[in-house]
Amino acid sequence: MTTEQLRERWGDSLLTVLTGLLLVMMFVVAPLQALGLFEFQVFELLLAIFLVGGVFVMSGSAIAVVTMLVALAMIVTGAILRLHSPSILDLNLFAGSWLLVGITMAVTVARAIFAPGRVTYHRVIGAILFYLTVAVIFVALYTFIGTLVPDAFAGMKIEDRPSLASQLIYFSFATLTTTGYGDVAPLHPMARSLCNVEAIFGQLYPATLLARLVTLEIAHRDRDS
């Protein structure tokens, strides 16, 4: 079975599957990894490979495929380096790989959920996946800022440790949802700028999404009537 046939058969279902995988990675594996359980670090790598494979099937773009393969190579390289000697290098490799995965996934998912046609259950779940993916993109960007400027954040030090991913995910969602608990705060101007962008997106996305989905459903019903 070709990639095109796989995409036609499983494309919509993959939106739900990828959403489940990302939810497990962010809210189950990352906290358990923060507790220092090595087996969950291995599990994180396996889930990342499944995510890359899912986007590979959904995208249908040569550029997206190459990007995901590069990201996968960076994830594997970073995992090997971490086993030998954790450092800023493998941290940036992980951040770079997740930035590539996040951007590629966001573009691929956006094309699927906002394309003309009937609004299905899987497309609604895909809209949630897009929202989660944006948080992942900002996790990677915050990592880069934190490695370049050690004091970019108050209450959070960007260094290679098991709890970092969980802390970055927590901060990204606190910013995206504009919860702002205050225990972690941006100090560097670029960090504050990124937080502003993420917070604005978090406020505008639900309204924009609802308007687009309603428009698509009305257009689909008009064509069928």
JSON list of C-alpha atoms in Angstrom, two decimals:
[
{"chain": "A", "resi": 1, "resn": "MET", "atom": "CA", "xyz": [0.00, 0.00, 0.00]},
{"chain": "A", "resi": 2, "resn": "THR", "atom": "CA", "xyz": [1.43, 3.40, -1.04]},
{"chain": "A", "resi": 3, "resn": "THR", "atom": "CA", "xyz": [1.69, 6.48, 1.17]},
{"chain": "A", "resi": 4, "resn": "GLU", "atom": "CA", "xyz": [-1.10, 8.12, -0.84]},
{"chain": "A", "resi": 5, "resn": "GLN", "atom": "CA", "xyz": [-3.41, 5.17, -0.21]},
{"chain": "A", "resi": 6, "resn": "LEU", "atom": "CA", "xyz": [-2.53, 5.16, 3.49]},
{"chain": "A", "resi": 7, "resn": "ARG", "atom": "CA", "xyz": [-3.31, 8.88, 3.70]},
{"chain": "A", "resi": 8, "resn": "GLU", "atom": "CA", "xyz": [-6.68, 8.50, 1.97]},
{"chain": "A", "resi": 9, "resn": "ARG", "atom": "CA", "xyz": [-7.66, 5.59, 4.21]},
{"chain": "A", "resi": 10, "resn": "TRP", "atom": "CA", "xyz": [-6.28, 6.70, 7.57]},
{"chain": "A", "resi": 11, "resn": "GLY", "atom": "CA", "xyz": [-5.74, 10.48, 7.21]},
{"chain": "A", "resi": 12, "resn": "ASP", "atom": "CA", "xyz": [-8.66, 11.62, 9.39]},
{"chain": "A", "resi": 13, "resn": "SER", "atom": "CA", "xyz": [-8.15, 8.82, 11.93]},
{"chain": "A", "resi": 14, "resn": "LEU", "atom": "CA", "xyz": [-4.49, 9.78, 12.28]},
{"chain": "A", "resi": 15, "resn": "LEU", "atom": "CA", "xyz": [-5.56, 13.18, 13.61]},
{"chain": "A", "resi": 16, "resn": "THR", "atom": "CA", "xyz": [-7.13, 11.43, 16.60]},
{"chain": "A", "resi": 17, "resn": "VAL", "atom": "CA", "xyz": [-4.25, 8.96, 17.00]},
{"chain": "A", "resi": 18, "resn": "LEU", "atom": "CA", "xyz": [-1.61, 11.71, 16.92]},
{"chain": "A", "resi": 19, "resn": "THR", "atom": "CA", "xyz": [-3.60, 13.76, 19.42]},
{"chain": "A", "resi": 20, "resn": "GLY", "atom": "CA", "xyz": [-3.66, 10.80, 21.80]},
{"chain": "A", "resi": 21, "resn": "LEU", "atom": "CA", "xyz": [0.07, 10.21, 21.39]},
{"chain": "A", "resi": 22, "resn": "LEU", "atom": "CA", "xyz": [0.93, 13.86, 22.02]},
{"chain": "A", "resi": 23, "resn": "LEU", "atom": "CA", "xyz": [-1.34, 13.99, 25.08]},
{"chain": "A", "resi": 24, "resn": "VAL", "atom": "CA", "xyz": [0.37, 10.92, 26.54]},
{"chain": "A", "resi": 25, "resn": "MET", "atom": "CA", "xyz": [3.82, 12.38, 25.86]},
{"chain": "A", "resi": 26, "resn": "MET", "atom": "CA", "xyz": [3.07, 15.76, 27.40]},
{"chain": "A", "resi": 27, "resn": "PHE", "atom": "CA", "xyz": [0.88, 14.85, 30.37]},
{"chain": "A", "resi": 28, "resn": "VAL", "atom": "CA", "xyz": [1.97, 11.32, 31.27]},
{"chain": "A", "resi": 29, "resn": "VAL", "atom": "CA", "xyz": [5.48, 10.57, 30.02]},
{"chain": "A", "resi": 30, "resn": "ALA", "atom": "CA", "xyz": [7.00, 14.02, 30.71]},
{"chain": "A", "resi": 31, "resn": "PRO", "atom": "CA", "xyz": [5.90, 14.10, 34.40]},
{"chain": "A", "resi": 32, "resn": "LEU", "atom": "CA", "xyz": [7.07, 10.51, 34.93]},
{"chain": "A", "resi": 33, "resn": "GLN", "atom": "CA", "xyz": [10.36, 11.38, 33.27]},
{"chain": "A", "resi": 34, "resn": "ALA", "atom": "CA", "xyz": [10.66, 14.30, 35.70]},
{"chain": "A", "resi": 35, "resn": "LEU", "atom": "CA", "xyz": [10.60, 11.72, 38.49]},
{"chain": "A", "resi": 36, "resn": "GLY", "atom": "CA", "xyz": [13.77, 10.22, 37.03]},
{"chain": "A", "resi": 37, "resn": "LEU", "atom": "CA", "xyz": [12.31, 7.01, 35.64]},
{"chain": "A", "resi": 38, "resn": "PHE", "atom": "CA", "xyz": [14.66, 6.07, 32.78]},
{"chain": "A", "resi": 39, "resn": "GLU", "atom": "CA", "xyz": [12.22, 3.69, 31.12]},
{"chain": "A", "resi": 40, "resn": "PHE", "atom": "CA", "xyz": [9.89, 6.59, 30.45]},
{"chain": "A", "resi": 41, "resn": "GLN", "atom": "CA", "xyz": [12.69, 8.47, 28.70]},
{"chain": "A", "resi": 42, "resn": "VAL", "atom": "CA", "xyz": [12.94, 5.49, 26.34]},
{"chain": "A", "resi": 43, "resn": "PHE", "atom": "CA", "xyz": [9.14, 5.49, 26.00]},
{"chain": "A", "resi": 44, "resn": "GLU", "atom": "CA", "xyz": [9.28, 9.18, 25.06]},
{"chain": "A", "resi": 45, "resn": "LEU", "atom": "CA", "xyz": [11.67, 8.37, 22.23]},
{"chain": "A", "resi": 46, "resn": "LEU", "atom": "CA", "xyz": [9.39, 5.61, 20.93]},
{"chain": "A", "resi": 47, "resn": "LEU", "atom": "CA", "xyz": [6.34, 7.90, 21.01]},
{"chain": "A", "resi": 48, "resn": "ALA", "atom": "CA", "xyz": [8.32, 10.58, 19.16]},
{"chain": "A", "resi": 49, "resn": "ILE", "atom": "CA", "xyz": [9.11, 8.05, 16.42]},
{"chain": "A", "resi": 50, "resn": "PHE", "atom": "CA", "xyz": [5.40, 7.18, 16.13]},
{"chain": "A", "resi": 51, "resn": "LEU", "atom": "CA", "xyz": [4.54, 10.89, 15.89]},
{"chain": "A", "resi": 52, "resn": "VAL", "atom": "CA", "xyz": [7.08, 11.38, 13.12]},
{"chain": "A", "resi": 53, "resn": "GLY", "atom": "CA", "xyz": [5.69, 8.36, 11.29]},
{"chain": "A", "resi": 54, "resn": "GLY", "atom": "CA", "xyz": [2.13, 9.65, 11.57]},
{"chain": "A", "resi": 55, "resn": "VAL", "atom": "CA", "xyz": [3.01, 13.05, 10.16]},
{"chain": "A", "resi": 56, "resn": "PHE", "atom": "CA", "xyz": [5.02, 11.30, 7.44]},
{"chain": "A", "resi": 57, "resn": "VAL", "atom": "CA", "xyz": [1.86, 9.46, 6.31]},
{"chain": "A", "resi": 58, "resn": "MET", "atom": "CA", "xyz": [-0.41, 12.52, 6.59]},
{"chain": "A", "resi": 59, "resn": "SER", "atom": "CA", "xyz": [1.78, 15.13, 4.90]},
{"chain": "A", "resi": 60, "resn": "GLY", "atom": "CA", "xyz": [2.23, 13.84, 1.35]},
{"chain": "A", "resi": 61, "resn": "SER", "atom": "CA", "xyz": [4.92, 16.50, 0.90]},
{"chain": "A", "resi": 62, "resn": "ALA", "atom": "CA", "xyz": [8.53, 15.70, 0.06]},
{"chain": "A", "resi": 63, "resn": "ILE", "atom": "CA", "xyz": [9.71, 18.72, 2.05]},
{"chain": "A", "resi": 64, "resn": "ALA", "atom": "CA", "xyz": [7.71, 17.61, 5.08]},
{"chain": "A", "resi": 65, "resn": "VAL", "atom": "CA", "xyz": [9.10, 14.08, 4.81]},
{"chain": "A", "resi": 66, "resn": "VAL", "atom": "CA", "xyz": [12.70, 15.30, 4.65]},
{"chain": "A", "resi": 67, "resn": "THR", "atom": "CA", "xyz": [12.09, 17.67, 7.56]},
{"chain": "A", "resi": 68, "resn": "MET", "atom": "CA", "xyz": [10.63, 14.90, 9.72]},
{"chain": "A", "resi": 69, "resn": "LEU", "atom": "CA", "xyz": [13.52, 12.56, 8.88]},
{"chain": "A", "resi": 70, "resn": "VAL", "atom": "CA", "xyz": [15.99, 15.26, 9.89]},
{"chain": "A", "resi": 71, "resn": "ALA", "atom": "CA", "xyz": [14.04, 15.80, 13.12]},
{"chain": "A", "resi": 72, "resn": "LEU", "atom": "CA", "xyz": [14.06, 12.06, 13.83]},
{"chain": "A", "resi": 73, "resn": "ALA", "atom": "CA", "xyz": [17.83, 11.91, 13.28]},
{"chain": "A", "resi": 74, "resn": "MET", "atom": "CA", "xyz": [18.26, 14.83, 15.70]},
{"chain": "A", "resi": 75, "resn": "ILE", "atom": "CA", "xyz": [16.08, 13.09, 18.33]},
{"chain": "A", "resi": 76, "resn": "VAL", "atom": "CA", "xyz": [18.06, 9.86, 18.08]},
{"chain": "A", "resi": 77, "resn": "THR", "atom": "CA", "xyz": [21.41, 11.71, 18.15]},
{"chain": "A", "resi": 78, "resn": "GLY", "atom": "CA", "xyz": [20.33, 13.72, 21.17]},
{"chain": "A", "resi": 79, "resn": "ALA", "atom": "CA", "xyz": [19.19, 10.57, 22.97]},
{"chain": "A", "resi": 80, "resn": "ILE", "atom": "CA", "xyz": [22.55, 8.86, 22.34]},
{"chain": "A", "resi": 81, "resn": "LEU", "atom": "CA", "xyz": [24.51, 11.92, 23.51]},
{"chain": "A", "resi": 82, "resn": "ARG", "atom": "CA", "xyz": [22.32, 12.18, 26.63]},
{"chain": "A", "resi": 83, "resn": "LEU", "atom": "CA", "xyz": [23.13, 8.58, 27.57]},
{"chain": "A", "resi": 84, "resn": "HIS", "atom": "CA", "xyz": [26.86, 9.31, 27.47]},
{"chain": "A", "resi": 85, "resn": "SER", "atom": "CA", "xyz": [27.04, 12.83, 28.87]},
{"chain": "A", "resi": 86, "resn": "PRO", "atom": "CA", "xyz": [24.04, 15.22, 29.20]},
{"chain": "A", "resi": 87, "resn": "SER", "atom": "CA", "xyz": [24.89, 18.69, 27.92]},
{"chain": "A", "resi": 88, "resn": "ILE", "atom": "CA", "xyz": [23.52, 21.83, 26.28]},
{"chain": "A", "resi": 89, "resn": "LEU", "atom": "CA", "xyz": [24.25, 20.26, 22.87]},
{"chain": "A", "resi": 90, "resn": "ASP", "atom": "CA", "xyz": [21.79, 17.40, 23.22]},
{"chain": "A", "resi": 91, "resn": "LEU", "atom": "CA", "xyz": [19.29, 19.79, 24.81]},
{"chain": "A", "resi": 92, "resn": "ASN", "atom": "CA", "xyz": [19.44, 22.02, 21.73]},
{"chain": "A", "resi": 93, "resn": "LEU", "atom": "CA", "xyz": [19.23, 18.97, 19.47]},
{"chain": "A", "resi": 94, "resn": "PHE", "atom": "CA", "xyz": [16.01, 17.94, 21.20]},
{"chain": "A", "resi": 95, "resn": "ALA", "atom": "CA", "xyz": [14.67, 21.51, 21.02]},
{"chain": "A", "resi": 96, "resn": "GLY", "atom": "CA", "xyz": [15.56, 21.79, 17.33]},
{"chain": "A", "resi": 97, "resn": "SER", "atom": "CA", "xyz": [13.97, 18.45, 16.53]},
{"chain": "A", "resi": 98, "resn": "TRP", "atom": "CA", "xyz": [10.75, 19.34, 18.36]},
{"chain": "A", "resi": 99, "resn": "LEU", "atom": "CA", "xyz": [10.66, 22.71, 16.63]},
{"chain": "A", "resi": 100, "resn": "LEU", "atom": "CA", "xyz": [10.87, 20.95, 13.25]},
{"chain": "A", "resi": 101, "resn": "VAL", "atom": "CA", "xyz": [8.30, 18.35, 14.30]},
{"chain": "A", "resi": 102, "resn": "GLY", "atom": "CA", "xyz": [5.99, 21.02, 15.72]},
{"chain": "A", "resi": 103, "resn": "ILE", "atom": "CA", "xyz": [6.08, 23.29, 12.67]},
{"chain": "A", "resi": 104, "resn": "THR", "atom": "CA", "xyz": [5.68, 20.40, 10.22]},
{"chain": "A", "resi": 105, "resn": "MET", "atom": "CA", "xyz": [2.86, 18.89, 12.25]},
{"chain": "A", "resi": 106, "resn": "ALA", "atom": "CA", "xyz": [1.12, 22.26, 12.62]},
{"chain": "A", "resi": 107, "resn": "VAL", "atom": "CA", "xyz": [1.18, 22.88, 8.86]},
{"chain": "A", "resi": 108, "resn": "THR", "atom": "CA", "xyz": [0.07, 19.32, 8.07]},
{"chain": "A", "resi": 109, "resn": "VAL", "atom": "CA", "xyz": [-2.73, 19.33, 10.63]},
{"chain": "A", "resi": 110, "resn": "ALA", "atom": "CA", "xyz": [-3.91, 22.83, 9.66]},
{"chain": "A", "resi": 111, "resn": "ARG", "atom": "CA", "xyz": [-4.24, 21.72, 6.04]},
{"chain": "A", "resi": 112, "resn": "ALA", "atom": "CA", "xyz": [-6.33, 18.75, 7.15]},
{"chain": "A", "resi": 113, "resn": "ILE", "atom": "CA", "xyz": [-8.69, 20.49, 9.59]},
{"chain": "A", "resi": 114, "resn": "PHE", "atom": "CA", "xyz": [-9.26, 23.72, 7.66]},
{"chain": "A", "resi": 115, "resn": "ALA", "atom": "CA", "xyz": [-9.68, 22.16, 4.21]},
{"chain": "A", "resi": 116, "resn": "PRO", "atom": "CA", "xyz": [-13.10, 22.33, 2.54]},
{"chain": "A", "resi": 117, "resn": "GLY", "atom": "CA", "xyz": [-15.47, 19.47, 3.35]},
{"chain": "A", "resi": 118, "resn": "ARG", "atom": "CA", "xyz": [-17.56, 18.02, 6.13]},
{"chain": "A", "resi": 119, "resn": "VAL", "atom": "CA", "xyz": [-16.51, 18.79, 9.70]},
{"chain": "A", "resi": 120, "resn": "THR", "atom": "CA", "xyz": [-15.99, 15.34, 11.22]},
{"chain": "A", "resi": 121, "resn": "TYR", "atom": "CA", "xyz": [-15.18, 14.19, 14.74]},
{"chain": "A", "resi": 122, "resn": "HIS", "atom": "CA", "xyz": [-11.58, 13.57, 13.71]},
{"chain": "A", "resi": 123, "resn": "ARG", "atom": "CA", "xyz": [-11.21, 17.09, 12.35]},
{"chain": "A", "resi": 124, "resn": "VAL", "atom": "CA", "xyz": [-12.45, 18.57, 15.62]},
{"chain": "A", "resi": 125, "resn": "ILE", "atom": "CA", "xyz": [-9.91, 16.43, 17.49]},
{"chain": "A", "resi": 126, "resn": "GLY", "atom": "CA", "xyz": [-7.33, 17.60, 14.94]},
{"chain": "A", "resi": 127, "resn": "ALA", "atom": "CA", "xyz": [-8.09, 21.20, 15.95]},
{"chain": "A", "resi": 128, "resn": "ILE", "atom": "CA", "xyz": [-7.12, 20.23, 19.51]},
{"chain": "A", "resi": 129, "resn": "LEU", "atom": "CA", "xyz": [-3.95, 18.64, 18.12]},
{"chain": "A", "resi": 130, "resn": "PHE", "atom": "CA", "xyz": [-3.07, 21.91, 16.39]},
{"chain": "A", "resi": 131, "resn": "TYR", "atom": "CA", "xyz": [-3.50, 23.78, 19.68]},
{"chain": "A", "resi": 132, "resn": "LEU", "atom": "CA", "xyz": [-1.23, 21.29, 21.49]},
{"chain": "A", "resi": 133, "resn": "THR", "atom": "CA", "xyz": [1.32, 21.50, 18.71]},
{"chain": "A", "resi": 134, "resn": "VAL", "atom": "CA", "xyz": [1.60, 25.26, 19.08]},
{"chain": "A", "resi": 135, "resn": "ALA", "atom": "CA", "xyz": [2.46, 24.73, 22.74]},
{"chain": "A", "resi": 136, "resn": "VAL", "atom": "CA", "xyz": [5.21, 22.28, 21.66]},
{"chain": "A", "resi": 137, "resn": "ILE", "atom": "CA", "xyz": [6.64, 24.87, 19.25]},
{"chain": "A", "resi": 138, "resn": "PHE", "atom": "CA", "xyz": [6.90, 27.42, 22.04]},
{"chain": "A", "resi": 139, "resn": "VAL", "atom": "CA", "xyz": [8.49, 24.83, 24.35]},
{"chain": "A", "resi": 140, "resn": "ALA", "atom": "CA", "xyz": [11.29, 24.52, 21.78]},
{"chain": "A", "resi": 141, "resn": "LEU", "atom": "CA", "xyz": [11.61, 28.31, 21.41]},
{"chain": "A", "resi": 142, "resn": "TYR", "atom": "CA", "xyz": [11.76, 28.81, 25.19]},
{"chain": "A", "resi": 143, "resn": "THR", "atom": "CA", "xyz": [14.50, 26.18, 25.34]},
{"chain": "A", "resi": 144, "resn": "PHE", "atom": "CA", "xyz": [16.61, 28.06, 22.78]},
{"chain": "A", "resi": 145, "resn": "ILE", "atom": "CA", "xyz": [16.14, 31.36, 24.63]},
{"chain": "A", "resi": 146, "resn": "GLY", "atom": "CA", "xyz": [17.01, 29.73, 27.95]},
{"chain": "A", "resi": 147, "resn": "THR", "atom": "CA", "xyz": [20.19, 28.10, 26.65]},
{"chain": "A", "resi": 148, "resn": "LEU", "atom": "CA", "xyz": [21.36, 31.35, 25.05]},
{"chain": "A", "resi": 149, "resn": "VAL", "atom": "CA", "xyz": [20.47, 33.52, 28.06]},
{"chain": "A", "resi": 150, "resn": "PRO", "atom": "CA", "xyz": [20.72, 31.53, 31.34]},
{"chain": "A", "resi": 151, "resn": "ASP", "atom": "CA", "xyz": [18.67, 34.09, 33.29]},
{"chain": "A", "resi": 152, "resn": "ALA", "atom": "CA", "xyz": [15.93, 34.52, 30.69]},
{"chain": "A", "resi": 153, "resn": "PHE", "atom": "CA", "xyz": [13.31, 33.11, 33.09]},
{"chain": "A", "resi": 154, "resn": "ALA", "atom": "CA", "xyz": [12.69, 33.58, 36.80]},
{"chain": "A", "resi": 155, "resn": "GLY", "atom": "CA", "xyz": [11.89, 30.33, 38.56]},
{"chain": "A", "resi": 156, "resn": "MET", "atom": "CA", "xyz": [13.10, 28.11, 35.72]},
{"chain": "A", "resi": 157, "resn": "LYS", "atom": "CA", "xyz": [16.66, 27.28, 34.72]},
{"chain": "A", "resi": 158, "resn": "ILE", "atom": "CA", "xyz": [17.15, 25.77, 31.27]},
{"chain": "A", "resi": 159, "resn": "GLU", "atom": "CA", "xyz": [19.59, 22.91, 31.77]},
{"chain": "A", "resi": 160, "resn": "ASP", "atom": "CA", "xyz": [19.61, 19.26, 30.77]},
{"chain": "A", "resi": 161, "resn": "ARG", "atom": "CA", "xyz": [17.74, 17.48, 33.54]},
{"chain": "A", "resi": 162, "resn": "PRO", "atom": "CA", "xyz": [14.82, 14.99, 33.58]},
{"chain": "A", "resi": 163, "resn": "SER", "atom": "CA", "xyz": [12.31, 17.53, 34.89]},
{"chain": "A", "resi": 164, "resn": "LEU", "atom": "CA", "xyz": [12.97, 20.22, 32.27]},
{"chain": "A", "resi": 165, "resn": "ALA", "atom": "CA", "xyz": [10.47, 18.99, 29.65]},
{"chain": "A", "resi": 166, "resn": "SER", "atom": "CA", "xyz": [7.67, 18.82, 32.20]},
{"chain": "A", "resi": 167, "resn": "GLN", "atom": "CA", "xyz": [8.48, 22.30, 33.50]},
{"chain": "A", "resi": 168, "resn": "LEU", "atom": "CA", "xyz": [8.63, 23.81, 30.01]},
{"chain": "A", "resi": 169, "resn": "ILE", "atom": "CA", "xyz": [5.32, 22.19, 29.04]},
{"chain": "A", "resi": 170, "resn": "TYR", "atom": "CA", "xyz": [3.75, 23.53, 32.23]},
{"chain": "A", "resi": 171, "resn": "PHE", "atom": "CA", "xyz": [5.02, 27.05, 31.53]},
{"chain": "A", "resi": 172, "resn": "SER", "atom": "CA", "xyz": [3.99, 26.94, 27.87]},
{"chain": "A", "resi": 173, "resn": "PHE", "atom": "CA", "xyz": [0.40, 25.98, 28.69]},
{"chain": "A", "resi": 174, "resn": "ALA", "atom": "CA", "xyz": [0.22, 28.47, 31.55]},
{"chain": "A", "resi": 175, "resn": "THR", "atom": "CA", "xyz": [1.16, 31.11, 28.96]},
{"chain": "A", "resi": 176, "resn": "LEU", "atom": "CA", "xyz": [-1.02, 29.76, 26.13]},
{"chain": "A", "resi": 177, "resn": "THR", "atom": "CA", "xyz": [-4.10, 29.71, 28.35]},
{"chain": "A", "resi": 178, "resn": "THR", "atom": "CA", "xyz": [-3.06, 33.02, 30.00]},
{"chain": "A", "resi": 179, "resn": "THR", "atom": "CA", "xyz": [-3.31, 31.34, 33.42]},
{"chain": "A", "resi": 180, "resn": "GLY", "atom": "CA", "xyz": [-0.08, 32.92, 34.63]},
{"chain": "A", "resi": 181, "resn": "TYR", "atom": "CA", "xyz": [0.48, 31.33, 38.03]},
{"chain": "A", "resi": 182, "resn": "GLY", "atom": "CA", "xyz": [3.52, 33.54, 38.55]},
{"chain": "A", "resi": 183, "resn": "ASP", "atom": "CA", "xyz": [5.95, 30.86, 39.77]},
{"chain": "A", "resi": 184, "resn": "VAL", "atom": "CA", "xyz": [7.79, 31.07, 36.42]},
{"chain": "A", "resi": 185, "resn": "ALA", "atom": "CA", "xyz": [8.10, 34.39, 34.62]},
{"chain": "A", "resi": 186, "resn": "PRO", "atom": "CA", "xyz": [10.00, 35.69, 31.57]},
{"chain": "A", "resi": 187, "resn": "LEU", "atom": "CA", "xyz": [12.72, 38.26, 32.26]},
{"chain": "A", "resi": 188, "resn": "HIS", "atom": "CA", "xyz": [14.56, 38.63, 28.95]},
{"chain": "A", "resi": 189, "resn": "PRO", "atom": "CA", "xyz": [12.85, 40.88, 26.35]},
{"chain": "A", "resi": 190, "resn": "MET", "atom": "CA", "xyz": [12.81, 38.11, 23.74]},
{"chain": "A", "resi": 191, "resn": "ALA", "atom": "CA", "xyz": [11.33, 35.65, 26.24]},
{"chain": "A", "resi": 192, "resn": "ARG", "atom": "CA", "xyz": [8.63, 38.17, 27.11]},
{"chain": "A", "resi": 193, "resn": "SER", "atom": "CA", "xyz": [7.94, 38.77, 23.42]},
{"chain": "A", "resi": 194, "resn": "LEU", "atom": "CA", "xyz": [7.49, 35.03, 22.81]},
{"chain": "A", "resi": 195, "resn": "CYS", "atom": "CA", "xyz": [5.14, 34.82, 25.80]},
{"chain": "A", "resi": 196, "resn": "ASN", "atom": "CA", "xyz": [3.08, 37.69, 24.41]},
{"chain": "A", "resi": 197, "resn": "VAL", "atom": "CA", "xyz": [2.77, 35.97, 21.02]},
{"chain": "A", "resi": 198, "resn": "GLU", "atom": "CA", "xyz": [1.75, 32.66, 22.59]},
{"chain": "A", "resi": 199, "resn": "ALA", "atom": "CA", "xyz": [-0.81, 34.32, 24.88]},
{"chain": "A", "resi": 200, "resn": "ILE", "atom": "CA", "xyz": [-2.35, 36.26, 21.96]},
{"chain": "A", "resi": 201, "resn": "PHE", "atom": "CA", "xyz": [-2.62, 33.07, 19.93]},
{"chain": "A", "resi": 202, "resn": "GLY", "atom": "CA", "xyz": [-4.22, 31.27, 22.87]},
{"chain": "A", "resi": 203, "resn": "GLN", "atom": "CA", "xyz": [-6.91, 33.94, 23.09]},
{"chain": "A", "resi": 204, "resn": "LEU", "atom": "CA", "xyz": [-7.64, 34.28, 19.37]},
{"chain": "A", "resi": 205, "resn": "TYR", "atom": "CA", "xyz": [-7.47, 30.64, 18.30]},
{"chain": "A", "resi": 206, "resn": "PRO", "atom": "CA", "xyz": [-10.75, 29.32, 19.83]},
{"chain": "A", "resi": 207, "resn": "ALA", "atom": "CA", "xyz": [-12.86, 32.07, 18.26]},
{"chain": "A", "resi": 208, "resn": "THR", "atom": "CA", "xyz": [-11.11, 31.78, 14.89]},
{"chain": "A", "resi": 209, "resn": "LEU", "atom": "CA", "xyz": [-11.40, 27.99, 14.96]},
{"chain": "A", "resi": 210, "resn": "LEU", "atom": "CA", "xyz": [-15.12, 28.06, 15.76]},
{"chain": "A", "resi": 211, "resn": "ALA", "atom": "CA", "xyz": [-15.83, 30.55, 12.99]},
{"chain": "A", "resi": 212, "resn": "ARG", "atom": "CA", "xyz": [-13.89, 28.49, 10.43]},
{"chain": "A", "resi": 213, "resn": "LEU", "atom": "CA", "xyz": [-15.48, 25.16, 11.38]},
{"chain": "A", "resi": 214, "resn": "VAL", "atom": "CA", "xyz": [-18.99, 26.63, 11.28]},
{"chain": "A", "resi": 215, "resn": "THR", "atom": "CA", "xyz": [-18.26, 28.16, 7.86]},
{"chain": "A", "resi": 216, "resn": "LEU", "atom": "CA", "xyz": [-16.97, 24.81, 6.53]},
{"chain": "A", "resi": 217, "resn": "GLU", "atom": "CA", "xyz": [-20.00, 22.91, 7.83]},
{"chain": "A", "resi": 218, "resn": "ILE", "atom": "CA", "xyz": [-22.48, 25.43, 6.36]},
{"chain": "A", "resi": 219, "resn": "ALA", "atom": "CA", "xyz": [-20.67, 25.35, 3.00]},
{"chain": "A", "resi": 220, "resn": "HIS", "atom": "CA", "xyz": [-20.73, 21.53, 3.01]},
{"chain": "A", "resi": 221, "resn": "ARG", "atom": "CA", "xyz": [-24.48, 21.43, 3.76]},
{"chain": "A", "resi": 222, "resn": "ASP", "atom": "CA", "xyz": [-25.20, 24.02, 1.06]},
{"chain": "A", "resi": 223, "resn": "ARG", "atom": "CA", "xyz": [-23.41, 21.87, -1.53]},
{"chain": "A", "resi": 224, "resn": "ASP", "atom": "CA", "xyz": [-25.40, 18.80, -0.48]},
{"chain": "A", "resi": 225, "resn": "SER", "atom": "CA", "xyz": [-28.78, 20.54, -0.47]}
]
